[in-house]
Amino acid sequence: MEGVKFDGAAERLVMKTQCPFCSVQCKMQVIEERPKNGPPSYTVVPTPNVASEGRLCVKGINAYQHALMGDRMLYPMKKLDGQLVRITWSEAYAWMAERFGKLQQCYGMDSIGVYGGGSLTNETAYLLGKMARLSLGTKYIDYNGRFCMSAAASAGNKAFGIDRGLTNPLSDIQLAKCIILAGTNIAECQPTLMPYFLRAKENGAMIIVIDPRETATAELADIHLKVKPGMDASLVNGLLKIVLEEGHTDMRFLKERTRGFEEVRAHVEPMSLLEIAEITGVEEAEIRRAAIAFGRADTGMVFTARGVEQHSDGYMSVRNYINLLLVTGKIGREGCGYGAVTGQANGQGGREHGQKADQLPGYRMIDNEEHRAYIADVWGVDPEQLPGKGVSAYEMMEKIHEQEIRALFLMGSNPIVSNPNANFVQEGLEKLDFLVVCDMYISETARMADLLLPVSSYIENEGTLTNLEGRVLLREGNRPLPGEVKHDWKILCELSAALGKAEQFPFQSAEGIFEELRIASKSGIADYYGITYDRLRREEGVYWPCPSIDEPGSVRLFEERFAHPDGRAELAAVANHFPKEQPDEQYPLYLTTGRVLSHYLSGVQTRRSPALAARNIESFVELHPRTAMKYGIKEGVLVQLETRRGQVVVRSRFSYAIRLDTLFMPMHWGDLQSVNKLTHQALDPTCRMPAFKVCAVRIVPLSHKTYSRISRGCP
Amino acid sequence: MKQENALGKAQSGYNSCRSGSKAAGTARMERGRQVYTVSRDGGMAMDRRLKLVVVGNGMAGVRCVEEILKLAPYLYDITIIGKEPHPNYNRIMLSKVLQGDTSIADITINSLRWYEEQGITLYIDETVERIETSRAVVQTNKGRSIPYDRLIIATGSNPFMLPLPGADKAGVTAFRSIEDCERMMESAKHNKRAVVIGGGLLGLEAARGLLNLGMEVKVVHIYNYLMERQLDLTASEMLRKELESQGMQFIMGKQTERILGRKRVEGVQFSDGTRLTADLVVFAVGIRPNVKLAADSGIEVNRGIVVNDRMETSAPRVYAVGECAEHRGMVYGLAAPLYEQGKVLAKVLCDVETEGYGGSTLYSQLKVSGVDVFSVGEIMESDSAETIKMYNGLARTYLKIIIRNERIAGAVMFGDISDSSKLLHAIKQGAGLSVLDDIGRQSGESVEVSKGERYKAVMMMAEKEIVCSCNGVSKGVIVQAICDKKLGGVDEVQACTRASSSCGGCKPLVQTILDYVLESGGAVELKKESLCGCTTLSHEELREAMQGIDADGLINDDVMKEQLGWLNKDGCEVCEAALKFYTALWRGKHELIEEQFQLTVHTRHPIRNSIQMGKHLEKALSGLVFPAELSLGVAAGLFYSAGMLTKDVSLIGTPSGWELYAGGSDGGFGQLGLMQVRQAQLICTEEDDAAALELALALLLSYRSDADYGETVAEWLERVGTIALRERIFTLDNRERLLSALNASLLSQAGVRQYPLFPEEVTL
């Protein structure tokens, strides 16, 4: 029942749930006690589970705060003359149906865009795609996960024939004798996974970290390659060259299970290590050390994350890391495999069930005749009714700017803060005729909305999520809904009903949606057919693909064959590649972005959590003291960063652990501290991933003139 | 990998360990001191308790029994048979007994009463002569026949007595048992000259002991330098010099050929013909695992009794542990590996899942009369490895590290072994060179100083400082837990406080804190300071008491003091003022108090409207009492904010919003005297004007009701901690409650938002 309040009596509610933040999805219990007189108190108890083994990090421990103690929206609101006015749900649906209808009449079906998120449950992601294509009939749908996993996903698909974040179970990590952590700051982004790597170290593993910064993860490293931002692909070419030279190739594996090695060999052999050292900023001896360590080890794994992937050559960089694994035969057995460390809670599931521009449920492709026919059949429509391929998230923003998309339905994302080239994105959104935002809070993007719809939080919203291992988990949500908040999937059903599609959206529960999802994903690459809520409750999660109820799910992939029709993995020669925007006289430094331990994504949730916000109250720019001296920057003062696209004002922080030519800013703040006002919108041609991680920047002390320009409302 | 089924682990362990015909699919259940078998259909059958017999009453065997008792106290009926006529004692401490540092009584680990209390049947001064594995029975030399369900052979080692002519004379002894020790101590009373044959660990300890007993001691060693198995030439020579300076004499490179004398020993003769006179000869040339019993009983022996990773011998249900056991070709003579073995064996015998024993890293640590020596792993230099050496002739310290394939392969340390545990850990981990950054500082530093530096850092840490950022655990919490719960290890700290349970990065620091607390005997109890001499109450207790007093109307101070149990009814300057304040704060009624704050407003180079903000602040705070006089400031912009950062609380307009600062001080004259100038800390930045005002007010109100009378904002902030304070005022509930103390209409005039921000409504 919606809108139930606790009555005056002392009450105790035990909520079994899992963390809403990163992709490890640590399980926990949140116990809420409401004494008769006094504020409620909360206890968080970690629950044993396979992924995090009963650990929680500081974000998980405090995750309940934003959901239960924050300034959540409790009823729908509409913007009237610049003010937010409360309306009823029926008014909201009626208005949406009317506006969408009118706009589509004038400008065509594709004038409505839909934008989802990687934290949405599988059920909601599935329904979002269905709603976009069926109820709205638009081809324009994509989601913020484009900025998360698209590079690794494309690479996995092309190299292996399948994209599942981790190809091995987490328990394999301690069996790896050499582990490469490239562009992944696990210590701050997935802290509860660190003990796996510590265990590996205790077993004698050698850890190689590749990162321009000395992150907390790099402290674990035996070898730290401090690569120039954007130069991973070239660095790996160097590693490959040495591996080949030193004879650490697994020729039998290459011959029996892969194709494309000859091109790679022909490509790297003539390369000059000296040149690679120069362009990557890593010394020859270090490259050699790392390559030999990895080549020589009996078992080894490679993990990549956004540091490698968020580049205009992100896809190819990941392919080169996969090349390294294939060349040394380090995949498809114990202690050997690849891990794309998914960032978001449901980054894996969210990229499989149709909220992507080119995708249909079960990791099917929207431009594939057979796939269209199958899904159309499941949905009870003609295949011709299904729209074609849309465009990626940032490209949608371009379409909005061009006013080809005139209305946007946004659920579970904060694009003004998370898109690159944020000023441009903001301009575009301002041009929209109609912006609907479904969120828990009035985020930076929600501020601009015409219609605000309040959604339930993770602790109220039951559904399934697929964690970074590819394990589908059931997240229970038994807290009563506050105010007039609705579940996100419910909103999609009711909206579709208002648009005349009630029959295809009859769902009364998340489990009901999942039952249809099972069928829709059946025999697809991401096959969930063998998974039921019952199984999930009993077995604490099931690995996909899982074609049938009796099968246990595939724990380790590629033990016998890869997922291409010929069963082989594919290697690809990767060219040395430079970032699209390089430092020059005007903008002499590299800017790279990343995260801090106590915040998550664009900070909408974590900035509203007192414990987490207290640990990091503001953004900052990290720079080397010598660089600071060169540009006249003092420590702990507000400074200005400028790129060709925008400027921000943040506080300076010195660090000896960062490259002299690089600045670092975290991404969790908006407005004037939003790093994406600076970042470059260059897209990877294959996967459309923006080059968040590198652009050219300059830093200046905050000047009189500048802040006068941006001062506000003074007498 | 073990298969899990519906019954879980019980299944696999069960079947492998049970004798007799128990059906598959049953589980064991303990109730009281009986053991039952529970079958799948729920039927129960009572077993008798299983019989566990342990041959040997030494350290390894008894330690294993202790572990079993921890895991499953009611599982076994235990019998221990020991050759020596003593209860279990610490053999390693015999050197100390000999050296006069401790008595025999003190080295007993488990007294006879312990065996009684644990229900263990103990036969001492009795030897097991035969094991009949087919009948599962042991036979002792006293004619006893003891049946067993499980048997542990823990017969230890025998000292190797060189088979020299004359070795059977009186006055020739080994140095292994309490008897040997007593013999040597007795001999020292009447005799002068002792010769110790064997310049290894044991021989040097014996020599030191005999020196202490007043004998003239010569150590004979067959090699040219001492402790050749653990030390390299340099460390060995340093050791010899040190021991010589203590009075020991050394005869190196000599092989003993015969013991001289008639019935009693009179001397020794070497293979080169030379001789030494001696009244006492101690053999310390090594130990041999005691495998006779096992060999005679048909159990596979090599150098020791051969065991697998589960400590199982070749005979069913017979196990071996300790110095008599050989595991993967290794026989161990140090305590740590033996205890590890005992732990594994205990798990095996109690059906607890274990990965088995995988061998131990060998290391030795020797402390001989003030000399510290440590050695682990590979110690010899070679062409295929790299070496790091640090030698300090003045301080007499030496450190050598062998590096092979970028990993630490071994180390030798003399004089300063403070980094030994770190190196040992590094070798066990197979760690690389990065650990060396911390090791081998000035090797001239003595052990005390280097430890002191680490402890100093811990001492200087504030109680609130976060040690584990993943789990938000502060130093204070860790110290409290260690003291309250008497924690002994990092894993206990982890289990208690969650510190270092996520990413593990703070483990070294947690270890140092633990070491520090244990060594300094626990944290200094923070005595709650009372207000003044007139009362035993502290500020906090007084505040609480005030809030609890149940009376309306104006209560004068005298009545108040009466009710609170004031010792000195007249009071004094300090408590008079404090009482006045607390009364005003909690009882709401007070005489008019002058303006308790000074507000400075700057307006130049504005980014925000400081005049308006200042006005709102002033209005909201007027009429309120504060624990101390406040200096407040509001600056419209960054570029003329002089003096803002030394105010108690200030707001500065910046491009991203209002920056809220707290805890500054301009060095005026405070309650306790002249104060230091100090810069305020940034609490937060807030974009919205109304919210910024709320935060500032919430901070001030929190200070008002929480601080001690006379405490400045800076002092209070340091006590509470910046992060904790932020959490307080960021929490909307708290903010609402704090602000409710203020005039509601005033607040809404100031544009302060109404809480809750989105009012709920019940829908039916």
PDB file of N, CA and C in Angstrom, chain A residues 2 5 46 55-58 61 69 71-72 74-75 77 191 194-195 198 201-202 204 206 289 610-611 614-615 617-618 651 672 702 704 707 711-712, chain B residues 406-407 428-429 469-472 498 501-503 605-607 638-639 655-656 659 682-683 687 723 726-727 730-732 757-761 763:
ATOM      1  N   GLU A   2       0.550   2.173  -0.820  1.00  0.00           N
ATOM      2  CA  GLU A   2       1.401   3.356  -0.905  1.00  0.00           C
ATOM      3  C   GLU A   2       1.088   4.332   0.203  1.00  0.00           C
ATOM      4  N   LYS A   5       2.436   5.446   6.648  1.00  0.00           N
ATOM      5  CA  LYS A   5       3.406   5.995   7.609  1.00  0.00           C
ATOM      6  C   LYS A   5       3.517   5.051   8.778  1.00  0.00           C
ATOM      7  N   PRO A  46      26.288  -6.119   7.831  1.00  0.00           N
ATOM      8  CA  PRO A  46      26.649  -6.772   6.571  1.00  0.00           C
ATOM      9  C   PRO A  46      26.218  -8.233   6.586  1.00  0.00           C
ATOM     10  N   ARG A  55      31.593  -8.090   3.655  1.00  0.00           N
ATOM     11  CA  ARG A  55      32.212  -6.790   3.923  1.00  0.00           C
ATOM     12  C   ARG A  55      31.302  -5.678   3.441  1.00  0.00           C
ATOM     13  N   LEU A  56      31.514  -4.512   3.997  1.00  0.00           N
ATOM     14  CA  LEU A  56      30.858  -3.310   3.481  1.00  0.00           C
ATOM     15  C   LEU A  56      31.894  -2.203   3.494  1.00  0.00           C
ATOM     16  N   CYS A  57      31.802  -1.278   2.558  1.00  0.00           N
ATOM     17  CA  CYS A  57      32.699  -0.135   2.609  1.00  0.00           C
ATOM     18  C   CYS A  57      31.932   1.051   3.167  1.00  0.00           C
ATOM     19  N   VAL A  58      32.609   2.170   3.275  1.00  0.00           N
ATOM     20  CA  VAL A  58      31.991   3.322   3.924  1.00  0.00           C
ATOM     21  C   VAL A  58      30.748   3.782   3.166  1.00  0.00           C
ATOM     22  N   ILE A  61      27.912   1.206   4.061  1.00  0.00           N
ATOM     23  CA  ILE A  61      27.462   1.355   5.439  1.00  0.00           C
ATOM     24  C   ILE A  61      26.517   2.534   5.586  1.00  0.00           C
ATOM     25  N   MET A  69      16.929   9.585   4.937  1.00  0.00           N
ATOM     26  CA  MET A  69      17.053  10.838   5.675  1.00  0.00           C
ATOM     27  C   MET A  69      17.212  12.043   4.770  1.00  0.00           C
ATOM     28  N   ASP A  71      16.306  14.755   1.420  1.00  0.00           N
ATOM     29  CA  ASP A  71      15.150  15.564   1.024  1.00  0.00           C
ATOM     30  C   ASP A  71      14.530  14.991  -0.235  1.00  0.00           C
ATOM     31  N   ARG A  72      13.937  13.822  -0.094  1.00  0.00           N
ATOM     32  CA  ARG A  72      13.363  13.146  -1.252  1.00  0.00           C
ATOM     33  C   ARG A  72      12.088  13.806  -1.714  1.00  0.00           C
ATOM     34  N   LEU A  74       8.399  13.755  -2.777  1.00  0.00           N
ATOM     35  CA  LEU A  74       7.347  12.845  -2.323  1.00  0.00           C
ATOM     36  C   LEU A  74       6.103  12.886  -3.191  1.00  0.00           C
ATOM     37  N   TYR A  75       6.039  13.823  -4.095  1.00  0.00           N
ATOM     38  CA  TYR A  75       4.859  13.877  -4.974  1.00  0.00           C
ATOM     39  C   TYR A  75       5.266  14.498  -6.303  1.00  0.00           C
ATOM     40  N   MET A  77       5.584  16.984  -9.367  1.00  0.00           N
ATOM     41  CA  MET A  77       5.560  18.443  -9.399  1.00  0.00           C
ATOM     42  C   MET A  77       5.729  18.928 -10.822  1.00  0.00           C
ATOM     43  N   PRO A 191      35.923  -1.010  -2.840  1.00  0.00           N
ATOM     44  CA  PRO A 191      36.835  -1.365  -1.745  1.00  0.00           C
ATOM     45  C   PRO A 191      36.631  -2.777  -1.220  1.00  0.00           C
ATOM     46  N   MET A 194      38.998  -5.462  -2.454  1.00  0.00           N
ATOM     47  CA  MET A 194      40.439  -5.412  -2.221  1.00  0.00           C
ATOM     48  C   MET A 194      40.995  -6.663  -1.560  1.00  0.00           C
ATOM     49  N   PRO A 195      40.299  -7.228  -0.567  1.00  0.00           N
ATOM     50  CA  PRO A 195      40.879  -8.428   0.064  1.00  0.00           C
ATOM     51  C   PRO A 195      41.194  -9.548  -0.922  1.00  0.00           C
ATOM     52  N   LEU A 198      44.577  -8.670  -2.039  1.00  0.00           N
ATOM     53  CA  LEU A 198      45.536  -8.836  -0.953  1.00  0.00           C
ATOM     54  C   LEU A 198      45.853 -10.307  -0.753  1.00  0.00           C
ATOM     55  N   LYS A 201      48.221 -11.368  -3.288  1.00  0.00           N
ATOM     56  CA  LYS A 201      49.566 -10.922  -2.934  1.00  0.00           C
ATOM     57  C   LYS A 201      50.183 -11.827  -1.891  1.00  0.00           C
ATOM     58  N   GLU A 202      49.383 -12.222  -0.923  1.00  0.00           N
ATOM     59  CA  GLU A 202      49.905 -13.118   0.105  1.00  0.00           C
ATOM     60  C   GLU A 202      50.303 -14.452  -0.482  1.00  0.00           C
ATOM     61  N   GLY A 204      51.771 -14.675  -3.133  1.00  0.00           N
ATOM     62  CA  GLY A 204      52.967 -14.426  -3.925  1.00  0.00           C
ATOM     63  C   GLY A 204      52.714 -13.781  -5.270  1.00  0.00           C
ATOM     64  N   MET A 206      52.285 -11.011  -8.186  1.00  0.00           N
ATOM     65  CA  MET A 206      52.881  -9.713  -8.472  1.00  0.00           C
ATOM     66  C   MET A 206      51.773  -8.823  -9.028  1.00  0.00           C
ATOM     67  N   ARG A 289      60.147  -4.800 -17.420  1.00  0.00           N
ATOM     68  CA  ARG A 289      59.892  -5.502 -16.148  1.00  0.00           C
ATOM     69  C   ARG A 289      58.467  -6.031 -16.086  1.00  0.00           C
ATOM     70  N   PRO A 610      24.773  12.415   5.014  1.00  0.00           N
ATOM     71  CA  PRO A 610      25.625  13.209   5.908  1.00  0.00           C
ATOM     72  C   PRO A 610      27.001  12.591   6.137  1.00  0.00           C
ATOM     73  N   ALA A 611      27.051  11.298   6.385  1.00  0.00           N
ATOM     74  CA  ALA A 611      28.342  10.689   6.695  1.00  0.00           C
ATOM     75  C   ALA A 611      29.282  10.757   5.502  1.00  0.00           C
ATOM     76  N   ALA A 614      30.237  14.394   4.644  1.00  0.00           N
ATOM     77  CA  ALA A 614      31.147  14.958   5.648  1.00  0.00           C
ATOM     78  C   ALA A 614      32.595  14.613   5.346  1.00  0.00           C
ATOM     79  N   ARG A 615      32.817  13.494   4.643  1.00  0.00           N
ATOM     80  CA  ARG A 615      34.184  13.077   4.383  1.00  0.00           C
ATOM     81  C   ARG A 615      34.795  13.770   3.184  1.00  0.00           C
ATOM     82  N   ILE A 617      33.684  17.238   1.310  1.00  0.00           N
ATOM     83  CA  ILE A 617      32.651  18.259   1.215  1.00  0.00           C
ATOM     84  C   ILE A 617      32.665  18.983  -0.120  1.00  0.00           C
ATOM     85  N   GLU A 618      33.751  18.886  -0.842  1.00  0.00           N
ATOM     86  CA  GLU A 618      33.795  19.642  -2.088  1.00  0.00           C
ATOM     87  C   GLU A 618      34.757  18.974  -3.053  1.00  0.00           C
ATOM     88  N   ARG A 651      39.059  23.940  -5.311  1.00  0.00           N
ATOM     89  CA  ARG A 651      40.174  24.173  -4.411  1.00  0.00           C
ATOM     90  C   ARG A 651      41.375  23.334  -4.834  1.00  0.00           C
ATOM     91  N   LEU A 672      29.405  24.830 -10.586  1.00  0.00           N
ATOM     92  CA  LEU A 672      30.717  25.389 -10.847  1.00  0.00           C
ATOM     93  C   LEU A 672      31.851  24.414 -10.537  1.00  0.00           C
ATOM     94  N   LEU A 702      42.418  32.063  -8.991  1.00  0.00           N
ATOM     95  CA  LEU A 702      41.123  32.709  -9.166  1.00  0.00           C
ATOM     96  C   LEU A 702      41.327  34.220  -9.212  1.00  0.00           C
ATOM     97  N   HIS A 704      40.323  38.288  -9.729  1.00  0.00           N
ATOM     98  CA  HIS A 704      39.344  39.320  -9.465  1.00  0.00           C
ATOM     99  C   HIS A 704      38.312  39.404 -10.579  1.00  0.00           C
ATOM    100  N   TYR A 707      35.897  36.258 -11.022  1.00  0.00           N
ATOM    101  CA  TYR A 707      34.798  36.010 -10.116  1.00  0.00           C
ATOM    102  C   TYR A 707      33.811  37.173 -10.127  1.00  0.00           C
ATOM    103  N   SER A 711      29.868  36.628 -10.279  1.00  0.00           N
ATOM    104  CA  SER A 711      29.188  36.965  -9.024  1.00  0.00           C
ATOM    105  C   SER A 711      27.692  37.107  -9.264  1.00  0.00           C
ATOM    106  N   ARG A 712      26.944  36.937  -8.195  1.00  0.00           N
ATOM    107  CA  ARG A 712      25.498  36.970  -8.378  1.00  0.00           C
ATOM    108  C   ARG A 712      24.828  37.881  -7.402  1.00  0.00           C
TER     109      ARG A 712
ATOM    110  N   GLU B 406      63.569 -10.339  -7.976  1.00  0.00           N
ATOM    111  CA  GLU B 406      62.808  -9.209  -7.496  1.00  0.00           C
ATOM    112  C   GLU B 406      62.010  -9.508  -6.240  1.00  0.00           C
ATOM    113  N   ARG B 407      62.244 -10.661  -5.622  1.00  0.00           N
ATOM    114  CA  ARG B 407      61.533 -10.956  -4.400  1.00  0.00           C
ATOM    115  C   ARG B 407      62.542 -11.122  -3.277  1.00  0.00           C
ATOM    116  N   LYS B 428      57.069 -14.477   3.520  1.00  0.00           N
ATOM    117  CA  LYS B 428      55.912 -15.371   3.454  1.00  0.00           C
ATOM    118  C   LYS B 428      55.008 -14.961   2.307  1.00  0.00           C
ATOM    119  N   GLN B 429      54.856 -13.670   2.099  1.00  0.00           N
ATOM    120  CA  GLN B 429      54.009 -13.156   1.029  1.00  0.00           C
ATOM    121  C   GLN B 429      54.650 -13.283  -0.327  1.00  0.00           C
ATOM    122  N   SER B 469      39.494   4.427   6.553  1.00  0.00           N
ATOM    123  CA  SER B 469      38.515   5.294   5.882  1.00  0.00           C
ATOM    124  C   SER B 469      37.385   4.507   5.250  1.00  0.00           C
ATOM    125  N   CYS B 470      37.656   3.259   4.875  1.00  0.00           N
ATOM    126  CA  CYS B 470      36.564   2.490   4.274  1.00  0.00           C
ATOM    127  C   CYS B 470      35.412   2.322   5.244  1.00  0.00           C
ATOM    128  N   ASN B 471      35.730   2.082   6.499  1.00  0.00           N
ATOM    129  CA  ASN B 471      34.689   1.826   7.470  1.00  0.00           C
ATOM    130  C   ASN B 471      34.529   2.944   8.483  1.00  0.00           C
ATOM    131  N   GLY B 472      35.283   4.008   8.296  1.00  0.00           N
ATOM    132  CA  GLY B 472      35.123   5.165   9.170  1.00  0.00           C
ATOM    133  C   GLY B 472      35.464   4.886  10.625  1.00  0.00           C
ATOM    134  N   ARG B 498      35.737  -3.523  12.888  1.00  0.00           N
ATOM    135  CA  ARG B 498      35.641  -3.508  11.420  1.00  0.00           C
ATOM    136  C   ARG B 498      36.816  -2.796  10.775  1.00  0.00           C
ATOM    137  N   SER B 501      38.882  -4.201   7.541  1.00  0.00           N
ATOM    138  CA  SER B 501      38.172  -5.378   7.060  1.00  0.00           C
ATOM    139  C   SER B 501      37.729  -5.225   5.613  1.00  0.00           C
ATOM    140  N   SER B 502      37.973  -4.082   5.010  1.00  0.00           N
ATOM    141  CA  SER B 502      37.536  -3.914   3.624  1.00  0.00           C
ATOM    142  C   SER B 502      38.691  -3.962   2.646  1.00  0.00           C
ATOM    143  N   CYS B 503      39.478  -2.923   2.568  1.00  0.00           N
ATOM    144  CA  CYS B 503      40.549  -2.944   1.590  1.00  0.00           C
ATOM    145  C   CYS B 503      41.878  -3.311   2.215  1.00  0.00           C
ATOM    146  N   HIS B 605      33.870  43.884  -2.815  1.00  0.00           N
ATOM    147  CA  HIS B 605      34.036  42.880  -3.866  1.00  0.00           C
ATOM    148  C   HIS B 605      33.050  41.733  -3.699  1.00  0.00           C
ATOM    149  N   PRO B 606      31.781  42.085  -3.745  1.00  0.00           N
ATOM    150  CA  PRO B 606      30.784  41.094  -3.331  1.00  0.00           C
ATOM    151  C   PRO B 606      30.515  40.013  -4.364  1.00  0.00           C
ATOM    152  N   ILE B 607      30.350  38.796  -3.893  1.00  0.00           N
ATOM    153  CA  ILE B 607      29.779  37.712  -4.684  1.00  0.00           C
ATOM    154  C   ILE B 607      28.404  37.380  -4.125  1.00  0.00           C
ATOM    155  N   LEU B 638      35.510  36.885  -1.644  1.00  0.00           N
ATOM    156  CA  LEU B 638      36.805  36.339  -1.251  1.00  0.00           C
ATOM    157  C   LEU B 638      37.867  37.397  -1.072  1.00  0.00           C
ATOM    158  N   PHE B 639      37.762  38.456  -1.837  1.00  0.00           N
ATOM    159  CA  PHE B 639      38.921  39.314  -1.954  1.00  0.00           C
ATOM    160  C   PHE B 639      39.003  40.413  -0.924  1.00  0.00           C
ATOM    161  N   PRO B 655      32.379  31.876  -5.424  1.00  0.00           N
ATOM    162  CA  PRO B 655      31.613  31.550  -6.623  1.00  0.00           C
ATOM    163  C   PRO B 655      30.702  30.337  -6.458  1.00  0.00           C
ATOM    164  N   SER B 656      31.109  29.355  -5.663  1.00  0.00           N
ATOM    165  CA  SER B 656      30.259  28.167  -5.526  1.00  0.00           C
ATOM    166  C   SER B 656      29.242  28.296  -4.422  1.00  0.00           C
ATOM    167  N   GLU B 659      30.938  29.783   1.933  1.00  0.00           N
ATOM    168  CA  GLU B 659      31.815  28.870   2.634  1.00  0.00           C
ATOM    169  C   GLU B 659      31.633  29.119   4.120  1.00  0.00           C
ATOM    170  N   LEU B 682      37.386  24.858   7.195  1.00  0.00           N
ATOM    171  CA  LEU B 682      36.256  24.887   6.284  1.00  0.00           C
ATOM    172  C   LEU B 682      35.317  23.753   6.639  1.00  0.00           C
ATOM    173  N   ILE B 683      34.081  24.113   6.963  1.00  0.00           N
ATOM    174  CA  ILE B 683      33.102  23.085   7.315  1.00  0.00           C
ATOM    175  C   ILE B 683      32.358  22.622   6.072  1.00  0.00           C
ATOM    176  N   GLU B 687      25.417  26.434  -1.690  1.00  0.00           N
ATOM    177  CA  GLU B 687      25.048  27.345  -2.759  1.00  0.00           C
ATOM    178  C   GLU B 687      23.845  28.208  -2.378  1.00  0.00           C
ATOM    179  N   ILE B 723      34.646  15.904  11.054  1.00  0.00           N
ATOM    180  CA  ILE B 723      33.743  15.028  10.308  1.00  0.00           C
ATOM    181  C   ILE B 723      32.470  14.760  11.101  1.00  0.00           C
ATOM    182  N   ARG B 726      30.254  17.748  10.931  1.00  0.00           N
ATOM    183  CA  ARG B 726      29.600  17.863   9.623  1.00  0.00           C
ATOM    184  C   ARG B 726      28.421  16.903   9.553  1.00  0.00           C
ATOM    185  N   GLU B 727      28.664  15.667   9.990  1.00  0.00           N
ATOM    186  CA  GLU B 727      27.563  14.697   9.951  1.00  0.00           C
ATOM    187  C   GLU B 727      26.379  15.228  10.731  1.00  0.00           C
ATOM    188  N   PHE B 730      24.737  18.139   8.725  1.00  0.00           N
ATOM    189  CA  PHE B 730      24.218  17.756   7.415  1.00  0.00           C
ATOM    190  C   PHE B 730      22.927  16.942   7.560  1.00  0.00           C
ATOM    191  N   THR B 731      22.756  16.288   8.693  1.00  0.00           N
ATOM    192  CA  THR B 731      21.560  15.464   8.866  1.00  0.00           C
ATOM    193  C   THR B 731      20.355  16.368   9.053  1.00  0.00           C
ATOM    194  N   LEU B 732      19.404  16.224   8.133  1.00  0.00           N
ATOM    195  CA  LEU B 732      18.283  17.166   8.130  1.00  0.00           C
ATOM    196  C   LEU B 732      17.466  17.113   9.418  1.00  0.00           C
ATOM    197  N   LEU B 757      11.059  19.185   4.090  1.00  0.00           N
ATOM    198  CA  LEU B 757      11.026  19.955   2.870  1.00  0.00           C
ATOM    199  C   LEU B 757       9.883  19.530   1.968  1.00  0.00           C
ATOM    200  N   PHE B 758       9.569  18.250   1.988  1.00  0.00           N
ATOM    201  CA  PHE B 758       8.417  17.780   1.209  1.00  0.00           C
ATOM    202  C   PHE B 758       7.463  17.111   2.174  1.00  0.00           C
ATOM    203  N   PRO B 759       6.458  17.836   2.649  1.00  0.00           N
ATOM    204  CA  PRO B 759       5.565  17.259   3.656  1.00  0.00           C
ATOM    205  C   PRO B 759       4.859  16.035   3.108  1.00  0.00           C
ATOM    206  N   GLU B 760       4.875  15.014   3.961  1.00  0.00           N
ATOM    207  CA  GLU B 760       4.179  13.781   3.585  1.00  0.00           C
ATOM    208  C   GLU B 760       2.710  13.921   3.869  1.00  0.00           C
ATOM    209  N   GLU B 761       1.968  13.143   3.182  1.00  0.00           N
ATOM    210  CA  GLU B 761       0.538  13.077   3.522  1.00  0.00           C
ATOM    211  C   GLU B 761       0.094  11.655   3.417  1.00  0.00           C
ATOM    212  N   THR B 763      -2.179   8.867   2.277  1.00  0.00           N
ATOM    213  CA  THR B 763      -3.269   8.644   1.329  1.00  0.00           C
ATOM    214  C   THR B 763      -3.983   7.366   1.725  1.00  0.00           C
TER     215      THR B 763
END
